[in-house]
PDB file of C-alpha atoms in Angstrom:
ATOM      1  CA  UNK A   1      91.099  73.123  84.191  1.00 44.00           C
ATOM      2  CA  UNK A   2      88.606  70.754  85.779  1.00 48.00           C
ATOM      3  CA  UNK A   3      91.428  68.247  86.468  1.00 66.00           C
ATOM      4  CA  UNK A   4      92.603  70.461  89.326  1.00 71.00           C
ATOM      5  CA  UNK A   5      89.229  70.323  91.046  1.00 76.00           C
ATOM      6  CA  UNK A   6      88.371  66.678  90.546  1.00 78.00           C
ATOM      7  CA  UNK A   7      87.901  65.785  94.218  1.00 85.00           C
ATOM      8  CA  UNK A   8      85.048  65.439  96.678  1.00 85.00           C
ATOM      9  CA  UNK A   9      84.834  66.552 100.293  1.00 89.00           C
ATOM     10  CA  UNK A  10      82.569  66.448 103.313  1.00 92.00           C
ATOM     11  CA  UNK A  11      84.404  69.346 104.965  1.00 94.00           C
ATOM     12  CA  UNK A  12      83.090  72.891 105.303  1.00 96.00           C
ATOM     13  CA  UNK A  13      85.267  74.227 102.469  1.00 97.00           C
ATOM     14  CA  UNK A  14      86.787  72.655  99.392  1.00 96.00           C
ATOM     15  CA  UNK A  15      89.737  75.015  98.875  1.00 97.00           C
ATOM     16  CA  UNK A  16      91.344  77.477 101.272  1.00 98.00           C
ATOM     17  CA  UNK A  17      94.185  79.934 100.708  1.00 98.00           C
ATOM     18  CA  UNK A  18      96.783  80.518 103.450  1.00 98.00           C
ATOM     19  CA  UNK A  19      98.670  83.759 102.789  1.00 98.00           C
ATOM     20  CA  UNK A  20     101.933  84.563 104.571  1.00 97.00           C
ATOM     21  CA  UNK A  21     103.387  87.762 105.894  1.00 94.00           C
ATOM     22  CA  UNK A  22     105.995  89.590 103.852  1.00 91.00           C
ATOM     23  CA  UNK A  23     105.428  93.379 103.915  1.00 89.00           C
ATOM     24  CA  UNK A  24     105.944  94.812 100.391  1.00 91.00           C
ATOM     25  CA  UNK A  25     106.334  91.281  99.000  1.00 93.00           C
ATOM     26  CA  UNK A  26     102.648  90.761  99.807  1.00 94.00           C
ATOM     27  CA  UNK A  27     101.726  92.157  96.381  1.00 96.00           C
ATOM     28  CA  UNK A  28     103.086  88.884  94.994  1.00 97.00           C
ATOM     29  CA  UNK A  29     100.181  87.173  96.801  1.00 98.00           C
ATOM     30  CA  UNK A  30      97.791  88.961  94.482  1.00 98.00           C
ATOM     31  CA  UNK A  31      99.777  87.810  91.450  1.00 98.00           C
ATOM     32  CA  UNK A  32      99.782  84.170  92.528  1.00 98.00           C
ATOM     33  CA  UNK A  33      96.087  84.420  93.390  1.00 98.00           C
ATOM     34  CA  UNK A  34      95.361  85.767  89.907  1.00 98.00           C
ATOM     35  CA  UNK A  35      97.152  82.769  88.396  1.00 97.00           C
ATOM     36  CA  UNK A  36      95.221  80.373  90.652  1.00 97.00           C
ATOM     37  CA  UNK A  37      91.877  81.919  89.729  1.00 96.00           C
ATOM     38  CA  UNK A  38      92.702  81.667  86.019  1.00 95.00           C
ATOM     39  CA  UNK A  39      93.338  77.954  86.648  1.00 93.00           C
ATOM     40  CA  UNK A  40      89.892  77.673  88.254  1.00 92.00           C
ATOM     41  CA  UNK A  41      91.310  77.406  91.781  1.00 94.00           C
ATOM     42  CA  UNK A  42      88.910  79.707  93.603  1.00 96.00           C
ATOM     43  CA  UNK A  43      89.161  79.942  97.414  1.00 98.00           C
ATOM     44  CA  UNK A  44      86.131  79.190  99.568  1.00 98.00           C
ATOM     45  CA  UNK A  45      87.935  80.689 102.585  1.00 98.00           C
ATOM     46  CA  UNK A  46      91.140  82.686 103.121  1.00 98.00           C
ATOM     47  CA  UNK A  47      93.517  82.695 106.076  1.00 98.00           C
ATOM     48  CA  UNK A  48      95.851  85.682 106.072  1.00 98.00           C
ATOM     49  CA  UNK A  49      98.567  87.141 108.246  1.00 98.00           C
ATOM     50  CA  UNK A  50     100.194  90.571 107.890  1.00 97.00           C
ATOM     51  CA  UNK A  51     100.715  91.277 104.161  1.00 96.00           C
ATOM     52  CA  UNK A  52      98.664  88.156 103.448  1.00 98.00           C
ATOM     53  CA  UNK A  53      95.769  89.587 105.430  1.00 98.00           C
ATOM     54  CA  UNK A  54      95.991  92.784 103.367  1.00 98.00           C
ATOM     55  CA  UNK A  55      95.994  90.892 100.057  1.00 98.00           C
ATOM     56  CA  UNK A  56      93.243  88.605 101.290  1.00 98.00           C
ATOM     57  CA  UNK A  57      90.944  91.381 102.457  1.00 98.00           C
ATOM     58  CA  UNK A  58      90.769  93.089  99.069  1.00 98.00           C
ATOM     59  CA  UNK A  59      89.849  89.800  97.388  1.00 98.00           C
ATOM     60  CA  UNK A  60      87.389  88.853 100.138  1.00 98.00           C
ATOM     61  CA  UNK A  61      85.795  92.286  99.711  1.00 98.00           C
ATOM     62  CA  UNK A  62      84.904  91.396  96.121  1.00 97.00           C
ATOM     63  CA  UNK A  63      87.881  92.582  94.034  1.00 97.00           C
ATOM     64  CA  UNK A  64      89.777  90.586  91.444  1.00 96.00           C
ATOM     65  CA  UNK A  65      93.465  90.388  92.490  1.00 97.00           C
ATOM     66  CA  UNK A  66      94.696  92.422  89.506  1.00 95.00           C
ATOM     67  CA  UNK A  67      92.158  95.143  90.362  1.00 94.00           C
ATOM     68  CA  UNK A  68      93.314  95.297  93.984  1.00 95.00           C
ATOM     69  CA  UNK A  69      96.642  96.754  92.823  1.00 92.00           C
ATOM     70  CA  UNK A  70      94.798  99.835  91.597  1.00 93.00           C
ATOM     71  CA  UNK A  71      93.939 100.881  95.158  1.00 94.00           C
ATOM     72  CA  UNK A  72      97.647 101.445  95.800  1.00 90.00           C
ATOM     73  CA  UNK A  73      98.425 103.316  92.577  1.00 86.00           C
ATOM     74  CA  UNK A  74     100.039 106.650  93.405  1.00 84.00           C
ATOM     75  CA  UNK A  75     100.291 105.835  97.115  1.00 84.00           C
ATOM     76  CA  UNK A  76     103.532 106.327  99.015  1.00 85.00           C
ATOM     77  CA  UNK A  77     104.634 104.733 102.282  1.00 76.00           C
ATOM     78  CA  UNK A  78     104.178 108.010 104.169  1.00 82.00           C
ATOM     79  CA  UNK A  79     100.667 108.409 102.730  1.00 80.00           C
ATOM     80  CA  UNK A  80      99.645 105.365 104.755  1.00 86.00           C
ATOM     81  CA  UNK A  81     101.714 105.980 107.887  1.00 89.00           C
ATOM     82  CA  UNK A  82     102.899 108.886 110.016  1.00 87.00           C
ATOM     83  CA  UNK A  83     105.573 109.453 112.627  1.00 90.00           C
ATOM     84  CA  UNK A  84     104.409 108.060 115.973  1.00 87.00           C
ATOM     85  CA  UNK A  85     106.454 110.379 118.219  1.00 78.00           C
ATOM     86  CA  UNK A  86     106.093 107.834 121.030  1.00 82.00           C
ATOM     87  CA  UNK A  87     108.266 105.182 122.668  1.00 87.00           C
ATOM     88  CA  UNK A  88     106.166 102.298 121.273  1.00 90.00           C
ATOM     89  CA  UNK A  89     107.134 102.478 117.582  1.00 89.00           C
ATOM     90  CA  UNK A  90     108.569 104.704 114.869  1.00 91.00           C
ATOM     91  CA  UNK A  91     105.326 104.976 112.880  1.00 93.00           C
ATOM     92  CA  UNK A  92     101.603 104.719 113.577  1.00 94.00           C
ATOM     93  CA  UNK A  93      98.984 103.166 111.292  1.00 96.00           C
ATOM     94  CA  UNK A  94      96.039 105.547 111.722  1.00 95.00           C
ATOM     95  CA  UNK A  95      96.297 106.675 108.072  1.00 95.00           C
ATOM     96  CA  UNK A  96      96.473 103.047 106.928  1.00 96.00           C
ATOM     97  CA  UNK A  97      93.266 102.289 108.845  1.00 97.00           C
ATOM     98  CA  UNK A  98      91.580 105.313 107.239  1.00 97.00           C
ATOM     99  CA  UNK A  99      92.768 104.135 103.802  1.00 96.00           C
ATOM    100  CA  UNK A 100      91.178 100.718 104.365  1.00 97.00           C
ATOM    101  CA  UNK A 101      87.939 102.184 105.733  1.00 97.00           C
ATOM    102  CA  UNK A 102      87.701 104.390 102.654  1.00 96.00           C
ATOM    103  CA  UNK A 103      88.412 101.690 100.059  1.00 97.00           C
ATOM    104  CA  UNK A 104      86.717  98.590 101.454  1.00 97.00           C
ATOM    105  CA  UNK A 105      83.020  98.060 100.791  1.00 97.00           C
ATOM    106  CA  UNK A 106      82.544  95.923 103.901  1.00 97.00           C
ATOM    107  CA  UNK A 107      83.579  97.243 107.315  1.00 96.00           C
ATOM    108  CA  UNK A 108      83.012  94.042 109.302  1.00 97.00           C
ATOM    109  CA  UNK A 109      85.005  90.865 108.836  1.00 97.00           C
ATOM    110  CA  UNK A 110      81.902  88.712 109.105  1.00 97.00           C
ATOM    111  CA  UNK A 111      80.328  90.585 106.153  1.00 96.00           C
ATOM    112  CA  UNK A 112      83.043  89.739 103.612  1.00 97.00           C
ATOM    113  CA  UNK A 113      82.015  88.045 100.349  1.00 96.00           C
ATOM    114  CA  UNK A 114      84.598  85.320 100.955  1.00 98.00           C
ATOM    115  CA  UNK A 115      85.172  84.195 104.565  1.00 98.00           C
ATOM    116  CA  UNK A 116      88.454  85.642 105.837  1.00 98.00           C
ATOM    117  CA  UNK A 117      90.382  84.786 109.005  1.00 98.00           C
ATOM    118  CA  UNK A 118      92.987  87.309 110.160  1.00 98.00           C
ATOM    119  CA  UNK A 119      95.832  86.306 112.467  1.00 98.00           C
ATOM    120  CA  UNK A 120      97.463  88.769 114.859  1.00 98.00           C
ATOM    121  CA  UNK A 121      99.655  88.545 117.961  1.00 98.00           C
ATOM    122  CA  UNK A 122      98.254  89.476 121.370  1.00 98.00           C
ATOM    123  CA  UNK A 123     101.277  91.330 122.738  1.00 97.00           C
ATOM    124  CA  UNK A 124      99.859  91.664 126.256  1.00 98.00           C
ATOM    125  CA  UNK A 125      99.223  87.950 126.828  1.00 98.00           C
ATOM    126  CA  UNK A 126     101.777  86.445 124.446  1.00 97.00           C
ATOM    127  CA  UNK A 127      99.489  84.425 122.212  1.00 97.00           C
ATOM    128  CA  UNK A 128      98.411  83.968 118.618  1.00 97.00           C
ATOM    129  CA  UNK A 129      94.833  85.089 117.898  1.00 98.00           C
ATOM    130  CA  UNK A 130      92.613  84.310 114.902  1.00 98.00           C
ATOM    131  CA  UNK A 131      89.823  86.792 114.193  1.00 98.00           C
ATOM    132  CA  UNK A 132      86.673  85.834 112.300  1.00 98.00           C
ATOM    133  CA  UNK A 133      84.683  88.943 113.130  1.00 97.00           C
ATOM    134  CA  UNK A 134      85.286  92.565 114.022  1.00 98.00           C
ATOM    135  CA  UNK A 135      86.334  95.826 112.351  1.00 98.00           C
ATOM    136  CA  UNK A 136      88.236  94.858 109.200  1.00 98.00           C
ATOM    137  CA  UNK A 137      90.533  97.878 108.998  1.00 98.00           C
ATOM    138  CA  UNK A 138      91.678  97.614 112.622  1.00 98.00           C
ATOM    139  CA  UNK A 139      92.253  93.872 112.368  1.00 98.00           C
ATOM    140  CA  UNK A 140      94.277  94.109 109.155  1.00 98.00           C
ATOM    141  CA  UNK A 141      96.358  96.902 110.695  1.00 98.00           C
ATOM    142  CA  UNK A 142      96.936  94.787 113.816  1.00 98.00           C
ATOM    143  CA  UNK A 143      98.037  91.826 111.721  1.00 98.00           C
ATOM    144  CA  UNK A 144     100.427  94.061 109.715  1.00 97.00           C
ATOM    145  CA  UNK A 145     101.820  95.877 112.744  1.00 96.00           C
ATOM    146  CA  UNK A 146     105.514  94.974 112.625  1.00 91.00           C
ATOM    147  CA  UNK A 147     106.952  95.369 116.143  1.00 91.00           C
ATOM    148  CA  UNK A 148     109.208  98.381 116.738  1.00 88.00           C
ATOM    149  CA  UNK A 149     108.481  99.839 113.310  1.00 89.00           C
ATOM    150  CA  UNK A 150     104.801 100.445 114.119  1.00 94.00           C
ATOM    151  CA  UNK A 151     102.968 101.341 117.307  1.00 95.00           C
ATOM    152  CA  UNK A 152     100.807  98.407 118.502  1.00 96.00           C
ATOM    153  CA  UNK A 153      97.119  98.472 117.573  1.00 98.00           C
ATOM    154  CA  UNK A 154      94.817  98.501 120.598  1.00 97.00           C
ATOM    155  CA  UNK A 155      91.539  96.596 120.190  1.00 97.00           C
ATOM    156  CA  UNK A 156      89.163  96.221 123.147  1.00 97.00           C
ATOM    157  CA  UNK A 157      91.957  97.231 125.518  1.00 98.00           C
ATOM    158  CA  UNK A 158      94.486  94.701 124.178  1.00 98.00           C
ATOM    159  CA  UNK A 159      97.656  95.585 122.251  1.00 98.00           C
ATOM    160  CA  UNK A 160      98.219  93.631 119.030  1.00 98.00           C
ATOM    161  CA  UNK A 161     101.225  93.349 116.712  1.00 97.00           C
ATOM    162  CA  UNK A 162     102.170  91.427 113.569  1.00 96.00           C
ATOM    163  CA  UNK A 163     100.616  87.968 113.412  1.00 96.00           C
ATOM    164  CA  UNK A 164     103.835  86.635 111.921  1.00 94.00           C
ATOM    165  CA  UNK A 165     105.511  86.705 115.340  1.00 93.00           C
ATOM    166  CA  UNK A 166     103.868  83.343 116.104  1.00 95.00           C
ATOM    167  CA  UNK A 167     102.479  82.183 112.747  1.00 95.00           C
ATOM    168  CA  UNK A 168     103.788  83.678 109.526  1.00 95.00           C
ATOM    169  CA  UNK A 169     102.043  81.098 107.295  1.00 97.00           C
ATOM    170  CA  UNK A 170      98.540  80.397 108.682  1.00 98.00           C
ATOM    171  CA  UNK A 171      97.787  76.960 107.212  1.00 98.00           C
ATOM    172  CA  UNK A 172      96.800  75.316 110.502  1.00 97.00           C
ATOM    173  CA  UNK A 173      94.117  77.973 111.031  1.00 97.00           C
ATOM    174  CA  UNK A 174      91.970  76.439 108.265  1.00 98.00           C
ATOM    175  CA  UNK A 175      93.509  72.973 107.881  1.00 98.00           C
ATOM    176  CA  UNK A 176      90.670  71.036 109.547  1.00 97.00           C
ATOM    177  CA  UNK A 177      87.964  72.989 107.722  1.00 97.00           C
ATOM    178  CA  UNK A 178      89.328  72.558 104.180  1.00 98.00           C
ATOM    179  CA  UNK A 179      89.803  69.584 101.887  1.00 97.00           C
ATOM    180  CA  UNK A 180      92.691  71.338 100.165  1.00 97.00           C
ATOM    181  CA  UNK A 181      94.840  74.200 101.454  1.00 98.00           C
ATOM    182  CA  UNK A 182      96.961  76.248  99.049  1.00 98.00           C
ATOM    183  CA  UNK A 183      99.774  78.038 100.897  1.00 98.00           C
ATOM    184  CA  UNK A 184     101.455  81.056  99.344  1.00 98.00           C
ATOM    185  CA  UNK A 185     104.641  81.952 101.170  1.00 97.00           C
ATOM    186  CA  UNK A 186     106.178  85.179  99.891  1.00 95.00           C
ATOM    187  CA  UNK A 187     108.872  85.104 102.602  1.00 87.00           C
ATOM    188  CA  UNK A 188     110.790  81.850 102.144  1.00 84.00           C
ATOM    189  CA  UNK A 189     113.906  81.494 104.287  1.00 75.00           C
ATOM    190  CA  UNK A 190     116.930  82.553 102.267  1.00 75.00           C
ATOM    191  CA  UNK A 191     120.407  82.698 103.782  1.00 75.00           C
ATOM    192  CA  UNK A 192     122.023  85.229 101.466  1.00 76.00           C
ATOM    193  CA  UNK A 193     125.072  87.424 101.962  1.00 80.00           C
ATOM    194  CA  UNK A 194     125.122  89.911 104.831  1.00 76.00           C
ATOM    195  CA  UNK A 195     127.409  92.412 106.531  1.00 83.00           C
ATOM    196  CA  UNK A 196     129.049  91.380 109.791  1.00 90.00           C
ATOM    197  CA  UNK A 197     127.897  94.148 112.110  1.00 88.00           C
ATOM    198  CA  UNK A 198     125.491  94.450 115.047  1.00 83.00           C
ATOM    199  CA  UNK A 199     122.535  95.842 113.076  1.00 74.00           C
ATOM    200  CA  UNK A 200     122.711  93.322 110.243  1.00 77.00           C
ATOM    201  CA  UNK A 201     123.215  90.387 112.596  1.00 86.00           C
ATOM    202  CA  UNK A 202     120.178  91.479 114.627  1.00 76.00           C
ATOM    203  CA  UNK A 203     117.968  91.974 111.549  1.00 74.00           C
ATOM    204  CA  UNK A 204     119.089  88.667 110.026  1.00 80.00           C
ATOM    205  CA  UNK A 205     118.312  86.789 113.238  1.00 82.00           C
ATOM    206  CA  UNK A 206     114.923  88.533 113.502  1.00 75.00           C
ATOM    207  CA  UNK A 207     113.967  87.506 109.963  1.00 76.00           C
ATOM    208  CA  UNK A 208     115.176  83.926 110.511  1.00 83.00           C
ATOM    209  CA  UNK A 209     112.932  83.624 113.577  1.00 79.00           C
ATOM    210  CA  UNK A 210     109.929  84.970 111.647  1.00 74.00           C
ATOM    211  CA  UNK A 211     110.473  82.484 108.863  1.00 79.00           C
ATOM    212  CA  UNK A 212     111.300  79.479 111.046  1.00 84.00           C
ATOM    213  CA  UNK A 213     107.756  79.302 112.420  1.00 92.00           C
ATOM    214  CA  UNK A 214     106.466  78.588 108.892  1.00 93.00           C
ATOM    215  CA  UNK A 215     108.087  75.143 108.633  1.00 92.00           C
ATOM    216  CA  UNK A 216     105.245  73.059 110.165  1.00 94.00           C
ATOM    217  CA  UNK A 217     102.626  74.942 108.131  1.00 96.00           C
ATOM    218  CA  UNK A 218     104.564  74.475 104.896  1.00 95.00           C
ATOM    219  CA  UNK A 219     104.396  70.715 105.418  1.00 96.00           C
ATOM    220  CA  UNK A 220     100.659  70.878 106.179  1.00 97.00           C
ATOM    221  CA  UNK A 221      99.684  72.463 102.853  1.00 98.00           C
ATOM    222  CA  UNK A 222      98.387  70.483  99.878  1.00 97.00           C
ATOM    223  CA  UNK A 223     100.046  72.940  97.500  1.00 97.00           C
ATOM    224  CA  UNK A 224     102.871  75.329  98.396  1.00 98.00           C
ATOM    225  CA  UNK A 225     103.897  78.192  96.124  1.00 98.00           C
ATOM    226  CA  UNK A 226     106.915  80.274  97.167  1.00 96.00           C
ATOM    227  CA  UNK A 227     107.903  83.207  94.931  1.00 94.00           C
ATOM    228  CA  UNK A 228     111.658  83.682  95.229  1.00 90.00           C
ATOM    229  CA  UNK A 229     113.580  86.684  93.952  1.00 84.00           C
ATOM    230  CA  UNK A 230     111.675  89.301  95.959  1.00 84.00           C
ATOM    231  CA  UNK A 231     114.390  90.324  98.400  1.00 77.00           C
ATOM    232  CA  UNK A 232     115.500  93.223  96.223  1.00 75.00           C
ATOM    233  CA  UNK A 233     112.325  95.191  96.883  1.00 76.00           C
ATOM    234  CA  UNK A 234     112.442  97.769  99.659  1.00 68.00           C
ATOM    235  CA  UNK A 235     109.535  97.777 102.105  1.00 69.00           C
ATOM    236  CA  UNK A 236     108.692 101.393 101.268  1.00 73.00           C
ATOM    237  CA  UNK A 237     108.603 100.939  97.473  1.00 79.00           C
ATOM    238  CA  UNK A 238     104.857 100.984  96.948  1.00 84.00           C
ATOM    239  CA  UNK A 239     105.419 102.328  93.433  1.00 86.00           C
ATOM    240  CA  UNK A 240     106.726  98.863  92.468  1.00 89.00           C
ATOM    241  CA  UNK A 241     103.530  97.061  93.491  1.00 91.00           C
ATOM    242  CA  UNK A 242     102.574  96.099  89.933  1.00 93.00           C
ATOM    243  CA  UNK A 243     106.067  94.762  89.256  1.00 95.00           C
ATOM    244  CA  UNK A 244     105.853  92.562  92.360  1.00 94.00           C
ATOM    245  CA  UNK A 245     102.348  91.441  91.334  1.00 96.00           C
ATOM    246  CA  UNK A 246     103.612  90.358  87.913  1.00 96.00           C
ATOM    247  CA  UNK A 247     106.446  88.407  89.509  1.00 96.00           C
ATOM    248  CA  UNK A 248     103.943  86.484  91.643  1.00 97.00           C
ATOM    249  CA  UNK A 249     101.679  85.936  88.632  1.00 98.00           C
ATOM    250  CA  UNK A 250     104.534  84.454  86.599  1.00 97.00           C
ATOM    251  CA  UNK A 251     105.688  82.208  89.445  1.00 97.00           C
ATOM    252  CA  UNK A 252     102.141  81.008  90.087  1.00 97.00           C
ATOM    253  CA  UNK A 253     101.506  80.057  86.467  1.00 97.00           C
ATOM    254  CA  UNK A 254     104.867  78.345  86.112  1.00 97.00           C
ATOM    255  CA  UNK A 255     104.395  76.336  89.317  1.00 96.00           C
ATOM    256  CA  UNK A 256     100.924  75.094  88.365  1.00 95.00           C
ATOM    257  CA  UNK A 257     101.901  74.183  84.811  1.00 93.00           C
ATOM    258  CA  UNK A 258     105.098  72.428  85.906  1.00 95.00           C
ATOM    259  CA  UNK A 259     103.407  70.352  88.607  1.00 93.00           C
ATOM    260  CA  UNK A 260     100.602  69.239  86.312  1.00 89.00           C
ATOM    261  CA  UNK A 261     102.996  68.305  83.525  1.00 91.00           C
ATOM    262  CA  UNK A 262     105.320  66.376  85.860  1.00 91.00           C
ATOM    263  CA  UNK A 263     102.745  64.684  88.137  1.00 88.00           C
ATOM    264  CA  UNK A 264      99.368  64.984  86.420  1.00 86.00           C
ATOM    265  CA  UNK A 265      98.138  66.837  89.518  1.00 89.00           C
ATOM    266  CA  UNK A 266      99.067  69.928  91.486  1.00 92.00           C
ATOM    267  CA  UNK A 267      98.323  68.339  94.854  1.00 94.00           C
ATOM    268  CA  UNK A 268     100.862  66.872  97.223  1.00 88.00           C
TER     269      UNK A 268
END
């Protein structure tokens, strides 16, 4: 598939992946990534937020995307979390951090085989932060730390929560460094049916706000792949990880083949 890579660059990286947040839907990232790799679209750098940071870290650590699924085989939501019993969140992520420390070969972000940038939200100072070095497990947990559901992750005295609060599709993080940026957004904005009550209105508004901040980054990508049809998966259904992976893999292959057939290129 050399046609996909027939371009030159004087930038630091030829191809970068930008991986969105999306909780359980993040396993679709691995499926799309597998399709991209099979089309010879290997990333020279990865920018990940929340579920995208989790998918990205297993690849950056030296695992093929389809192999990364194996780390979660047999795992349940409560194997990776525990009740917080505090006022700062329902669950804490200590077990998730231990899981990452156990299964990752590299403990420092700067040691990864593929450069990886992790985005998180500095809750204390109200700003978006991109990490290029530091303890991998803590940083991934911080980026995945959905407010209210999880207790904030404290790093060097600062409380961090989900990077998607400010930037749920981190294209701009690597835009200037890469000739081409491939954005995978597993949380496209979908206005489906909902129940008219306080809880559902609040949750719907919360999800709309998360997704709205992706619009500028979607436009900034050279290739955007958005797997639809993932809303039926519950965030605690880890046992369906392979199913979600296969959905992403199918969507990725179909998108690449369709674009090349219609335009003769996959690039915008």
